[in-house]
Short mmCIF file of C-alpha atoms in Angstrom, two decimals:
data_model
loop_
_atom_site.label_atom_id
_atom_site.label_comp_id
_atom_site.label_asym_id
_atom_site.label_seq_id
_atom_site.Cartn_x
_atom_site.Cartn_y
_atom_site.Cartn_z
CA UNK A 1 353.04 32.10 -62.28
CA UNK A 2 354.59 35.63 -61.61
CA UNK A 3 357.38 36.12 -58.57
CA UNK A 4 356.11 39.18 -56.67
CA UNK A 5 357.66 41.74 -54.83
CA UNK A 6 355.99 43.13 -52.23
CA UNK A 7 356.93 46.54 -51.52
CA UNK A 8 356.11 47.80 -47.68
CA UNK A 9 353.14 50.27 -47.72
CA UNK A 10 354.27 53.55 -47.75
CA UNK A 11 351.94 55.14 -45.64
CA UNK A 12 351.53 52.83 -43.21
CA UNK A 13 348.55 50.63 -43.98
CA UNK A 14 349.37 47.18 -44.57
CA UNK A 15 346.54 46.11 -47.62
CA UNK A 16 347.41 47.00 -51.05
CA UNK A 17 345.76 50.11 -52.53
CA UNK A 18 344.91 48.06 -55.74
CA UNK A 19 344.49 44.47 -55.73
CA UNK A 20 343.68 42.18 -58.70
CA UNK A 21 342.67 38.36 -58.05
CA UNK A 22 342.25 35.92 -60.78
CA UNK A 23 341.00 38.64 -63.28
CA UNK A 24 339.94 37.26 -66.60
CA UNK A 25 338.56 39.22 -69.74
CA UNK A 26 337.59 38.80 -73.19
CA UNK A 27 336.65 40.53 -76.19
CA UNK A 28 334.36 38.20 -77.91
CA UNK A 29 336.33 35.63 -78.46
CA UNK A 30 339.73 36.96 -77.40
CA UNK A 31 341.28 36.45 -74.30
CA UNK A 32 342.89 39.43 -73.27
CA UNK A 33 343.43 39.27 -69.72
CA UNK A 34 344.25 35.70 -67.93
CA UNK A 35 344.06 35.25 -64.95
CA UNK A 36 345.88 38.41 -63.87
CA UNK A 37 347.01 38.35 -60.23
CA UNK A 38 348.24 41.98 -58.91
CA UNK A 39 348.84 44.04 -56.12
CA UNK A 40 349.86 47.75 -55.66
CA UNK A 41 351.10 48.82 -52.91
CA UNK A 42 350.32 52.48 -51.58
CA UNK A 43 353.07 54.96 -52.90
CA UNK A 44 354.46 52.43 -55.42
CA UNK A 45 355.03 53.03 -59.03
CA UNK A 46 354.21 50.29 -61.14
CA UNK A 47 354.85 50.25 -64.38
CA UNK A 48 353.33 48.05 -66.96
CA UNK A 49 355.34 47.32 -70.36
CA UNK A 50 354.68 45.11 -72.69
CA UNK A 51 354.14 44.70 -76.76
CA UNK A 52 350.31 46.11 -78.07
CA UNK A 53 347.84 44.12 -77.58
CA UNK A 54 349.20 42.52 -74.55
CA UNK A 55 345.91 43.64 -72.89
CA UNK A 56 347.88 46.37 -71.04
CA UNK A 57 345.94 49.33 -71.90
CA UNK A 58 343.08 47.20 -70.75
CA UNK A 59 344.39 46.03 -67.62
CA UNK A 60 344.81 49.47 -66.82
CA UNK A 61 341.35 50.71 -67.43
CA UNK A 62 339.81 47.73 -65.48
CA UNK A 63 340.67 49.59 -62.37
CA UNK A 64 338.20 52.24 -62.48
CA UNK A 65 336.02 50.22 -64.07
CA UNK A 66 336.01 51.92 -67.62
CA UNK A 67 336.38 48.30 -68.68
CA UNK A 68 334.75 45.58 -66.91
CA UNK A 69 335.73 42.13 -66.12
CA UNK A 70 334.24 38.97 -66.80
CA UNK A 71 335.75 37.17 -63.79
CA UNK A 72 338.10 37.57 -60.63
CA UNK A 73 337.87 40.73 -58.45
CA UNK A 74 339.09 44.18 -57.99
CA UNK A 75 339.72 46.15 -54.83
CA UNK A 76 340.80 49.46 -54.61
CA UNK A 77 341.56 50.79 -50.44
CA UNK A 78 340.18 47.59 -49.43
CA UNK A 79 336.49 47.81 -50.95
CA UNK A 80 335.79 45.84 -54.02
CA UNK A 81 334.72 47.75 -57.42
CA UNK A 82 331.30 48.78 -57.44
CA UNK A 83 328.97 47.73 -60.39
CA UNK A 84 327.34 50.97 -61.29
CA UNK A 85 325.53 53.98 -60.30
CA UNK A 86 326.81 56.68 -57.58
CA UNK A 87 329.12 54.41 -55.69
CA UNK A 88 331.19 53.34 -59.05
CA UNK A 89 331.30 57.24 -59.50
CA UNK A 90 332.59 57.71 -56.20
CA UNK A 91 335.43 55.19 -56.43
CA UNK A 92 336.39 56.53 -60.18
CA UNK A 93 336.51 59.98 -58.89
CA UNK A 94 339.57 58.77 -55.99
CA UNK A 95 340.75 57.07 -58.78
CA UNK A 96 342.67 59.77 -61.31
CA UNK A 97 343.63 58.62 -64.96
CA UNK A 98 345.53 59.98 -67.65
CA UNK A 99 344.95 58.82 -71.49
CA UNK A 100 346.38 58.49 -74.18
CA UNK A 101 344.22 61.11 -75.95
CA UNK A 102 344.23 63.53 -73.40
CA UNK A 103 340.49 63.79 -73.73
CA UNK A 104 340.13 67.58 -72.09
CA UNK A 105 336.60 68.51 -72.65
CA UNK A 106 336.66 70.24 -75.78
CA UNK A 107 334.30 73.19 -75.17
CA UNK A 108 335.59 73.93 -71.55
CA UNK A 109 338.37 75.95 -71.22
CA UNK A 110 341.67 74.22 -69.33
CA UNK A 111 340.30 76.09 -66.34
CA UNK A 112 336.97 74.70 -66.44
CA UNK A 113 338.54 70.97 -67.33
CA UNK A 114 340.48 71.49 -63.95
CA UNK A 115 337.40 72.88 -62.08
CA UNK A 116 334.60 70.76 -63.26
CA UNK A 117 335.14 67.58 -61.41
CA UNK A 118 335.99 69.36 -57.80
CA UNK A 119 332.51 71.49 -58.46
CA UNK A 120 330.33 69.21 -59.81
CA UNK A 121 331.17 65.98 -58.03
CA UNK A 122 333.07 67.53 -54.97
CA UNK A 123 330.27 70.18 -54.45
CA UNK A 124 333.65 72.57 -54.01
CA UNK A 125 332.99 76.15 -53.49
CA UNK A 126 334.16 77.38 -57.25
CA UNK A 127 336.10 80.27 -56.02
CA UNK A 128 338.65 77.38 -54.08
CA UNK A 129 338.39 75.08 -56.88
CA UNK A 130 339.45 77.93 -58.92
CA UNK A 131 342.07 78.64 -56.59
CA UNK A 132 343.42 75.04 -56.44
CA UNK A 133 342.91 74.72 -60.00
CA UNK A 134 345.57 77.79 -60.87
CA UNK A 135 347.85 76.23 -58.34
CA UNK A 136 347.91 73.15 -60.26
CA UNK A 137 348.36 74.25 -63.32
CA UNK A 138 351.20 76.60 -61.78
CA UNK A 139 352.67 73.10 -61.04
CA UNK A 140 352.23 71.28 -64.42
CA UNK A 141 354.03 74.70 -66.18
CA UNK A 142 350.79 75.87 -68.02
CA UNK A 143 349.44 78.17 -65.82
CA UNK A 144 349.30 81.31 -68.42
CA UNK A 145 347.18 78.99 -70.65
CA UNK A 146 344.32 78.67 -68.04
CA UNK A 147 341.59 80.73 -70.07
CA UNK A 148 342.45 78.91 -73.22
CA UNK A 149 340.74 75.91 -75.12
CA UNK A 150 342.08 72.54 -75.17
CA UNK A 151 342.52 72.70 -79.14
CA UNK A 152 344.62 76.06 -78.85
CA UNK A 153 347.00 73.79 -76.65
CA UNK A 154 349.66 71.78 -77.84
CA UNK A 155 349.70 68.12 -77.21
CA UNK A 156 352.12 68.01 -74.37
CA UNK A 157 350.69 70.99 -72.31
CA UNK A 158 346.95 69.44 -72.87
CA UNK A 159 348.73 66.13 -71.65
CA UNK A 160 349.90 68.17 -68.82
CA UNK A 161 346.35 69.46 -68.18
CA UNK A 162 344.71 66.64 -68.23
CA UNK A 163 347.17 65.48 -64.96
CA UNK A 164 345.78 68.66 -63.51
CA UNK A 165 342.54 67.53 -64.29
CA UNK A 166 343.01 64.26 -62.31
CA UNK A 167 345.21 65.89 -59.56
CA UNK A 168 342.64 68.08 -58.68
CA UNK A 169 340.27 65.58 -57.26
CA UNK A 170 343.03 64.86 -54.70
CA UNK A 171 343.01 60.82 -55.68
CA UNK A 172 344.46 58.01 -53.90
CA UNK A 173 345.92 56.46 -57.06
CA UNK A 174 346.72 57.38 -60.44
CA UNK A 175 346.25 55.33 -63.81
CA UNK A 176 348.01 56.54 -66.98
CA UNK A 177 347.36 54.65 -69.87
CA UNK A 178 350.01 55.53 -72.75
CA UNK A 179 350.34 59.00 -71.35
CA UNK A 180 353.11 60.02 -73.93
CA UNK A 181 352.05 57.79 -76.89
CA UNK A 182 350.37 60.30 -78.87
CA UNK A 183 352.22 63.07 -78.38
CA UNK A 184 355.27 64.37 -80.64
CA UNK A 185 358.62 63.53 -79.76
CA UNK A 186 360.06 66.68 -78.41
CA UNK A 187 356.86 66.81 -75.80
CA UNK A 188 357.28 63.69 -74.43
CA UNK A 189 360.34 64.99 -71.93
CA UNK A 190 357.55 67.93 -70.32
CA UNK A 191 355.01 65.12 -69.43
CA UNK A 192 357.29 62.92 -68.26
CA UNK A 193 359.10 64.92 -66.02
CA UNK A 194 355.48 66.09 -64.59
CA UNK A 195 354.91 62.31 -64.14
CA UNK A 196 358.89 62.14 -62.51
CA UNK A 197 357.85 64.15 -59.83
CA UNK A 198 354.25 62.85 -59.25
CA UNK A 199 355.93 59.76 -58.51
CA UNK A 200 358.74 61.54 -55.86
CA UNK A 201 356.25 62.94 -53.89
CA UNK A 202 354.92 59.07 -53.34
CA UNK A 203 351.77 58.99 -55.39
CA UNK A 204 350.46 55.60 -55.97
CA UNK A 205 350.57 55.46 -59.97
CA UNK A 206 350.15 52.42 -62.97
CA UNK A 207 351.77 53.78 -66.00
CA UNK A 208 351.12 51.97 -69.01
CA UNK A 209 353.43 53.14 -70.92
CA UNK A 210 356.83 52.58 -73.99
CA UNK A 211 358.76 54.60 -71.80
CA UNK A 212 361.88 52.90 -70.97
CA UNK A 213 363.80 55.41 -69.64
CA UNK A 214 360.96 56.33 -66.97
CA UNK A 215 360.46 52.89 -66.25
CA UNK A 216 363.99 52.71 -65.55
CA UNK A 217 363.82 55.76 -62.99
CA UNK A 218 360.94 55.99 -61.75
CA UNK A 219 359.33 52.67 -61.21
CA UNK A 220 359.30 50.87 -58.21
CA UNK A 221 358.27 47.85 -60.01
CA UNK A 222 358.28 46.96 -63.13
CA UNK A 223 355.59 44.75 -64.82
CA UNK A 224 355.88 42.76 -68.10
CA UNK A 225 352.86 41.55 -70.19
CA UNK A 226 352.06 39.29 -72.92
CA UNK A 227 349.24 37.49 -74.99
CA UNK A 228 346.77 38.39 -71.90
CA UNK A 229 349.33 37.29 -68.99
CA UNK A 230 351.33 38.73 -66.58
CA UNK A 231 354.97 37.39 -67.36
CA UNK A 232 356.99 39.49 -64.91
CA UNK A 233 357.17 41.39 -61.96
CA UNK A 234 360.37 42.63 -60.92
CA UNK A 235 362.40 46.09 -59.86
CA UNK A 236 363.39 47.47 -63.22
CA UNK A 237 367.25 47.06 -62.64
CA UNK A 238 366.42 43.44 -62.38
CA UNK A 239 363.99 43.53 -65.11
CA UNK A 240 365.93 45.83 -67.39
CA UNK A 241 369.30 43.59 -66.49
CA UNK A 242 368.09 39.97 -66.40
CA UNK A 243 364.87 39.32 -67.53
CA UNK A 244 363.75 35.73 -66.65
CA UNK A 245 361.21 34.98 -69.66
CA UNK A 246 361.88 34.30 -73.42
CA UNK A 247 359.29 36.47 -74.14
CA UNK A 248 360.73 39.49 -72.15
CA UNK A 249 364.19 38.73 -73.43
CA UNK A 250 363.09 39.07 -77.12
CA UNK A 251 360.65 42.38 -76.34
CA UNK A 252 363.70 44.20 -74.61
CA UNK A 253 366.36 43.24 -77.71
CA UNK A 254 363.58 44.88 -79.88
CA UNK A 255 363.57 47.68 -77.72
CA UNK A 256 366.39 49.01 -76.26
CA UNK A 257 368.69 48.30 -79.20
CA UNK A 258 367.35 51.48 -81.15
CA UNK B 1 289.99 94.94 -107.15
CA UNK B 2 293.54 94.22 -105.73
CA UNK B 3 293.42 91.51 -103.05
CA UNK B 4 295.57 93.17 -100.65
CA UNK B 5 294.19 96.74 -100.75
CA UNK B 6 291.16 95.35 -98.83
CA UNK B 7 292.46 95.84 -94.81
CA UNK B 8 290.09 92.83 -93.91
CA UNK B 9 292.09 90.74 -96.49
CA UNK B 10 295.28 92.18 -94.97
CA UNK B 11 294.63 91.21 -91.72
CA UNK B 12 293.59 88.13 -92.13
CA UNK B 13 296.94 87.59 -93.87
CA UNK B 14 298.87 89.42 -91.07
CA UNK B 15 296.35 86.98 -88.54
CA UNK B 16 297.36 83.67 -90.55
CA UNK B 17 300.75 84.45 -90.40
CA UNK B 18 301.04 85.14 -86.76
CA UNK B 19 299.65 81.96 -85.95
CA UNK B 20 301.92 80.33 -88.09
CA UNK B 21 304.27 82.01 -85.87
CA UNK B 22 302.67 81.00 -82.67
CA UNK B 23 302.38 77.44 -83.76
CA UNK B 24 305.95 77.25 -84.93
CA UNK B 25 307.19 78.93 -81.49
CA UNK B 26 305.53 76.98 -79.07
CA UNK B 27 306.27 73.60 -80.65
CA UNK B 28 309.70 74.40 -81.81
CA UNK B 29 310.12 74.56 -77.49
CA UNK B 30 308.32 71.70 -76.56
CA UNK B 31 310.01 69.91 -79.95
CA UNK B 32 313.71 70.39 -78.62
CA UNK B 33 312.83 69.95 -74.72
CA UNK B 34 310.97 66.54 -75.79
CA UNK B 35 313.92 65.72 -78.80
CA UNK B 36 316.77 66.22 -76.19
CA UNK B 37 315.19 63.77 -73.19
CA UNK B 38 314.64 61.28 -76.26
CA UNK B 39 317.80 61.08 -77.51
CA UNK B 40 318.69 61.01 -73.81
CA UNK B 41 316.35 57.98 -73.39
CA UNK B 42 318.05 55.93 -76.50
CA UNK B 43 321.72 56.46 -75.26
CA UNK B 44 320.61 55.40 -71.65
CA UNK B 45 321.75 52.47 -69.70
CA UNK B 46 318.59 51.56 -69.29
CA UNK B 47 316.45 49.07 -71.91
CA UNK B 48 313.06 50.42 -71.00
CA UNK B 49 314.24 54.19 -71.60
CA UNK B 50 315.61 53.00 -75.53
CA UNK B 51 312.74 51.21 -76.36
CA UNK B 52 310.43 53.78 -75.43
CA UNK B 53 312.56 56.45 -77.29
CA UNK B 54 312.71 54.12 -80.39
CA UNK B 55 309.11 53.04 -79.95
CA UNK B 56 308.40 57.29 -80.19
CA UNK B 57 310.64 57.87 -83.04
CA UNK B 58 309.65 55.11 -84.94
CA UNK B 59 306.16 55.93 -84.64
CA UNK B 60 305.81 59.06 -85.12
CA UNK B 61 308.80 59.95 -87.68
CA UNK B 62 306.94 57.07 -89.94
CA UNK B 63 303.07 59.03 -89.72
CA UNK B 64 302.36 61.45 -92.39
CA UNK B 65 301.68 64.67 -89.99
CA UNK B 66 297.89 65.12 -91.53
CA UNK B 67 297.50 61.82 -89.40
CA UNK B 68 298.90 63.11 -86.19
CA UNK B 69 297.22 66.25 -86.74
CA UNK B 70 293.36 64.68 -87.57
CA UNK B 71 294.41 62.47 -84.35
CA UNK B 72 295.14 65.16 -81.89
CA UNK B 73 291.55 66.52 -82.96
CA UNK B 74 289.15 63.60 -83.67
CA UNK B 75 290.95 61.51 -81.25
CA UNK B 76 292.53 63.54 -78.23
CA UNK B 77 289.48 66.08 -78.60
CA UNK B 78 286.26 64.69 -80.06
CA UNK B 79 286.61 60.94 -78.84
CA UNK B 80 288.95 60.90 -75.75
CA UNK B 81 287.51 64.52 -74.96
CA UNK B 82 290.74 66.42 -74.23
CA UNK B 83 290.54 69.83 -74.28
CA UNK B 84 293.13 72.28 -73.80
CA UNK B 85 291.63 75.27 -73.68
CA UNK B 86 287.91 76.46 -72.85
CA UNK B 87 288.15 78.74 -75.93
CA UNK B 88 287.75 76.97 -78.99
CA UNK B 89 290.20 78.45 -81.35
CA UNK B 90 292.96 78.81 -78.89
CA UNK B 91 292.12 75.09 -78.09
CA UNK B 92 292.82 73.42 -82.21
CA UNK B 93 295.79 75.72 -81.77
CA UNK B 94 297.01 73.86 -78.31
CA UNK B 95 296.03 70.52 -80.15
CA UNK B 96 297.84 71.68 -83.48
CA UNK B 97 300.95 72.07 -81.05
CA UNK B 98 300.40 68.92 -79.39
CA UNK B 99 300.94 67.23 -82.81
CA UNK B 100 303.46 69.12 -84.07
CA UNK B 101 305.74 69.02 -81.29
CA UNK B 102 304.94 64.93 -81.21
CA UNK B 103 306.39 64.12 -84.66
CA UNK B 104 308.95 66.98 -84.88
CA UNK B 105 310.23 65.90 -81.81
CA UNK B 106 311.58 62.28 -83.36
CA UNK B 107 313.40 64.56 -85.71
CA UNK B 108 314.89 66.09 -83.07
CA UNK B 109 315.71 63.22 -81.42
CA UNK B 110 317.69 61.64 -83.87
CA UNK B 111 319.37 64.84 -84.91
CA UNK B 112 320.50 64.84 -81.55
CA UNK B 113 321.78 61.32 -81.56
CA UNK B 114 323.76 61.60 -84.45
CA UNK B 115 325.33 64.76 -83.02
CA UNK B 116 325.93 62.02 -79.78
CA UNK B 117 327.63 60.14 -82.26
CA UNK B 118 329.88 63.01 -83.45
CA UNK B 119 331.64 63.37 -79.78
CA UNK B 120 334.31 60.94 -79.35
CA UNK B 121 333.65 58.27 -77.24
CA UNK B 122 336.97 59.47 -74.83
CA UNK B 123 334.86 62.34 -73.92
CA UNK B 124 332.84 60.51 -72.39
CA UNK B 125 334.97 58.37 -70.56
CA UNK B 126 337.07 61.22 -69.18
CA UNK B 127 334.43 62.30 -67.87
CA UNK B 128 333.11 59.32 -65.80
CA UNK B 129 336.64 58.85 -64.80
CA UNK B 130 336.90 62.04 -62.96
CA UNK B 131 333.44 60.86 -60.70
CA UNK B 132 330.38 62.32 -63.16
CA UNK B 133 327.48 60.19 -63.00
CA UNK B 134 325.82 59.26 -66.38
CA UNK B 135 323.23 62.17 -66.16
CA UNK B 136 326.07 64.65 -65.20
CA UNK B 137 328.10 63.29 -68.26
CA UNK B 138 325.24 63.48 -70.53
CA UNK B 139 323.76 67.27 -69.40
CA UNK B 140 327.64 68.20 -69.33
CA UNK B 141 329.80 67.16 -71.38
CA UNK B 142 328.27 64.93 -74.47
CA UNK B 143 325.54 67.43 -74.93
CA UNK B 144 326.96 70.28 -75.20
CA UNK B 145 328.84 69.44 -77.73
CA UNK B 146 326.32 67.14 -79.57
CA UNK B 147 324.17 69.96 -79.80
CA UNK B 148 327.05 72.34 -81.23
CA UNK B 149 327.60 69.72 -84.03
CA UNK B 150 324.01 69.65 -84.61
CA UNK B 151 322.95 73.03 -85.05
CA UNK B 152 322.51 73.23 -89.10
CA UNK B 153 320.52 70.08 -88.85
CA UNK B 154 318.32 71.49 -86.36
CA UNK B 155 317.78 74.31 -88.14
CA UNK B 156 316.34 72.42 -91.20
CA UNK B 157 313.89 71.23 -88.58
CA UNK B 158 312.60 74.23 -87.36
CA UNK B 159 311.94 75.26 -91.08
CA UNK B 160 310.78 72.33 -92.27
CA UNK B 161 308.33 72.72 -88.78
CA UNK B 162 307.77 75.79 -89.85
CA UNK B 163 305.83 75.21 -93.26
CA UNK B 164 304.28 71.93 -91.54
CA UNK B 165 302.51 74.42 -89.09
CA UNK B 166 300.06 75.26 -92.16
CA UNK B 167 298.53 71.33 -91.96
CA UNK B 168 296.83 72.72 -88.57
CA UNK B 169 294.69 74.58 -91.01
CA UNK B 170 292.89 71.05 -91.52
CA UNK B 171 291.33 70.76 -88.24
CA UNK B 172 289.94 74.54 -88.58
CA UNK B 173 292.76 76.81 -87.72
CA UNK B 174 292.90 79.84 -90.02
CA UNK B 175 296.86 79.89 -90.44
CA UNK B 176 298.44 81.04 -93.61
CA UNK B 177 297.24 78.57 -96.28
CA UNK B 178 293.74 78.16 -95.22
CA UNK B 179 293.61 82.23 -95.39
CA UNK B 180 295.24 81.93 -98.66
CA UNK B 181 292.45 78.99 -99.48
CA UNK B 182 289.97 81.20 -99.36
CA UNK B 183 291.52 84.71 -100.72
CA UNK B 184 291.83 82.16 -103.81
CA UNK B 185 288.19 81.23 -103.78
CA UNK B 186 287.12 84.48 -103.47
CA UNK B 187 289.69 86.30 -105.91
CA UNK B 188 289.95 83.47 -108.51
CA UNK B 189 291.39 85.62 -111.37
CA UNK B 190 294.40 86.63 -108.62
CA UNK B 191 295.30 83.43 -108.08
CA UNK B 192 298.96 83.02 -108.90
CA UNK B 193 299.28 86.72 -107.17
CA UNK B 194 297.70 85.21 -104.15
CA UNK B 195 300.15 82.34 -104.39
CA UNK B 196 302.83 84.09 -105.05
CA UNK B 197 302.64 86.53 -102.00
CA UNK B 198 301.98 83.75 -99.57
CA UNK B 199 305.11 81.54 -101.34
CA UNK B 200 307.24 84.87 -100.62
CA UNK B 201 306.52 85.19 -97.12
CA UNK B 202 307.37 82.05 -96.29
CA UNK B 203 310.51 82.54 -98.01
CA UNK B 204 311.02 86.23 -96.20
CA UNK B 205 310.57 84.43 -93.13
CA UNK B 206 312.82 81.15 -94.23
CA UNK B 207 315.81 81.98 -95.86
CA UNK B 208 317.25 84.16 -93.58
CA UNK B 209 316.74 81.48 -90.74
CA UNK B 210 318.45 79.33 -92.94
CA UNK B 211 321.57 81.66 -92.97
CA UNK B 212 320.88 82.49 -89.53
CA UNK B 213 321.64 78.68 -88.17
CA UNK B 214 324.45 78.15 -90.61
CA UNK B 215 326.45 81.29 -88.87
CA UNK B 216 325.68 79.66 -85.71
CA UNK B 217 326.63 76.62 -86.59
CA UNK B 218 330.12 77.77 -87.64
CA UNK B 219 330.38 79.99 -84.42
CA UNK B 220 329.55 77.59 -81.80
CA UNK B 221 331.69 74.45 -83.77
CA UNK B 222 333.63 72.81 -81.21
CA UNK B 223 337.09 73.05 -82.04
CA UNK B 224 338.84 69.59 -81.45
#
């Protein structure tokens, strides 16, 4: 069904990071994900595109499990998904993910949102969480709004919190699921830019995402969905230049013409 | 003859009062602690754990307290023969509690679960995502905040727990109203003085409370 490019594993070890065999899910009676066959190579930027309701947001949230399947498998660094319980929590927390919402804990301060995860599931000294937490935030530009609550924030730096937030549990991968959808125009530029150089440092990262431009740049592959299926799989100049499918074809004119 | 200039009717006023006091303290605790781990049990994973939190809430929310109350002491005591403490007065109070904390604690439970309700559901997620387990995202991150949201509510329990405090004066408790009972008896022609001073206390105590949990509420709202 869907031409794939493997990329060679960046850090050396052969098996995909994420791998996706024959995954199938519905809601009730929709189908939203058929038979999806993918695999993400360690270091690579994938990034999904496709129109809503393609079942992208939901592909993405599959990998850690915040959506379950109803067949096929999942395996991220070579060990299938666990069901539930401590080991599911252990996989989620090497698995980092950035939503659409932002979803900072609203009555912890960006500090604490950074903190909590390496204290409470890391059993990380708090003084060095602390430590690595200011760091981060140094990095995503919102350092001087550490002792502040998410609500005081604006939507980009909370975005860019909530990276810090995932970054600080050191993970192997990271999922964003419409990471700049919800935020104003002129913030979009700060998140992605964060996300720019996430990816050119060689984290492993699924972007769901209407970002064209960053697709453009900073994918390694590009992946286009529809009704449920995976249509293409291609480098974005390839994708972006010649698009094989009808479908992709029309969703590109609609896009990249305004 | 004015009721109240007689100390022995003054302190057993003061007396009735106090326990009152006592009775709303003590099951006011065990009311929240036993509340919080049933609303816990309902949002659980696990079916056994919600039906045994609805089984409690339904039950006891849908028993007129008088019930609960003659049960803790015909039942628990005189048939089943539990007794809480060797001292007979101290042990109606420790029943009294029992009860009370029983049926106020369905209250709490669903006040809880409705301030559950209130967090948005990416809360939660966010928080499993980053590794919590489902206790660690209940105790802290939906919690918390649930119980900010609920805090009015809560305090509309703890009054209404309050005045239902005086139906342990029917197993033999001499709280407020059963003082009151027999201040009337004894002082018929002061009767709507009598009522009128233990209405007021009540509302001394009350209203303030009242204000009390609506400035908290507004202090600890989460900000979203």
């Amino acid at each position: 069904m869907t031409e794939r490019n493997q990329a060679d594993g960046a850090s050396g070890a052969d098996q995909p990071l994420i791998r996706l065999d024959g995954v199938n899910k519905w809601f009730g009676p929709l189908h939203v994900l058929r038979d999806i066959n993918l695999s993400v190579n360690r270091g690579e930027v994938v990034v999904v595109i496709g129109p809503s309701g393609s079942g992208k947001s939901t592909l993405c949230r599959t990998i850690n499990r915040l959506e379950t399947i109803n067949s096929g498998t999942i395996t991220f660094d070579g060990r299938p998904l666990p069901a539930e319980g401590r080991a599911l929590a252990r996989l989620r927390s090497e698995v980092g993910m950035v939503f659409q919402s932002f979803n900072l804990f609203a009555h912890k301060t960006i500090l604490e949102n950074v903190t909590l995860g390496p204290i409470k599931v890391r059993k990380e000294k708090p003084e060095s969480a602390r430590q690595r937490a200011l760091a981060l935030l140094d990095r995503v530009g919102i350092a001087n709004q550490a002792d502040k609550y998410p609500a005081q924030l604006s939507g980009g730096q909370q975005q860019r919190a909530a990276i810090a937030r995932a970054l600080a549990m050191q993970p192997k991968a990271m999922l964003f699921d419409e990471p700049t959808s919800a935020l104003d125009p002129e913030m979009v530029g700060e998140v992605l830019e964060v996300m720019t150089s996430l990816a050119a440092e060689g984290m492993t990262m699924v972007v769901v995402t209407h970002e064209m431009g960053f697709a453009r740049h900073a994918a390694n592959r590009v992946i286009f969905m529809a009704d449920g299926q995976l249509v293409e799989d291609a480098p974005p100049a390839e994708f972006f230049t010649n698009p094989r499918s009808e479908r992709a074809k029309d969703f590109l004119s609609k896009v990249l013409t305004h | 003859m004015d009721v109240f200039s007689d100390p022995r009717n003054l302190d057993a006023t003061v007396s009735g009062f106090l326990w009152i006091l006592k009775l709303t303290g003590a099951s006011a605790v065990l009311a929240l602690v036993l509340g919080v781990l049933l609303a816990a049990m309902r949002v659980s994973p696990i079916p056994v754990l919600r039906l045994f939190g609805a089984a409690w809430v339904n039950i006891f929310r849908n028993t007129p307290l008088t019930l609960i109350i003659f049960f803790c002491y015909f039942g628990l005591y005189s048939t089943l023969g539990l007794t809480l403490s060797e001292d007979l007065v101290r042990n109606i109070y420790w029943l009294g509690v029992v009860g009370l904390s029983t049926y106020t604690a369905a209250f709490v439970c669903e006040a809880v679960r409705s301030g559950i309700n209130t967090v948005p559901p990416g809360q939660a997620e966010a928080a499993r995502a980053i590794g919590l387990t489902f206790a660690q995202t209940l105790r802290i991150v939906v919690l918390p905040q649930a119980g900010r949201a609920v805090v009015a509510p809560l305090g509309s329990i703890l009054i209404a727990l309050c005045k239902n405090s005086t139906i342990v004066g029917t197993i033999g408790l001499m709280e407020s109203s059963s003082v009151m009972k027999d201040l009337i008896n004894s002082y018929g022609n002061a009767g709507i003085l009598i009522f009128a001073v233990f209405a007021g206390v009540f509302a001394l105590l009350l209203i303030p409370t009242g204000y009390f949990f609506g400035w908290l509420a507004n202090r600890l709202a989460v900000r979203r």
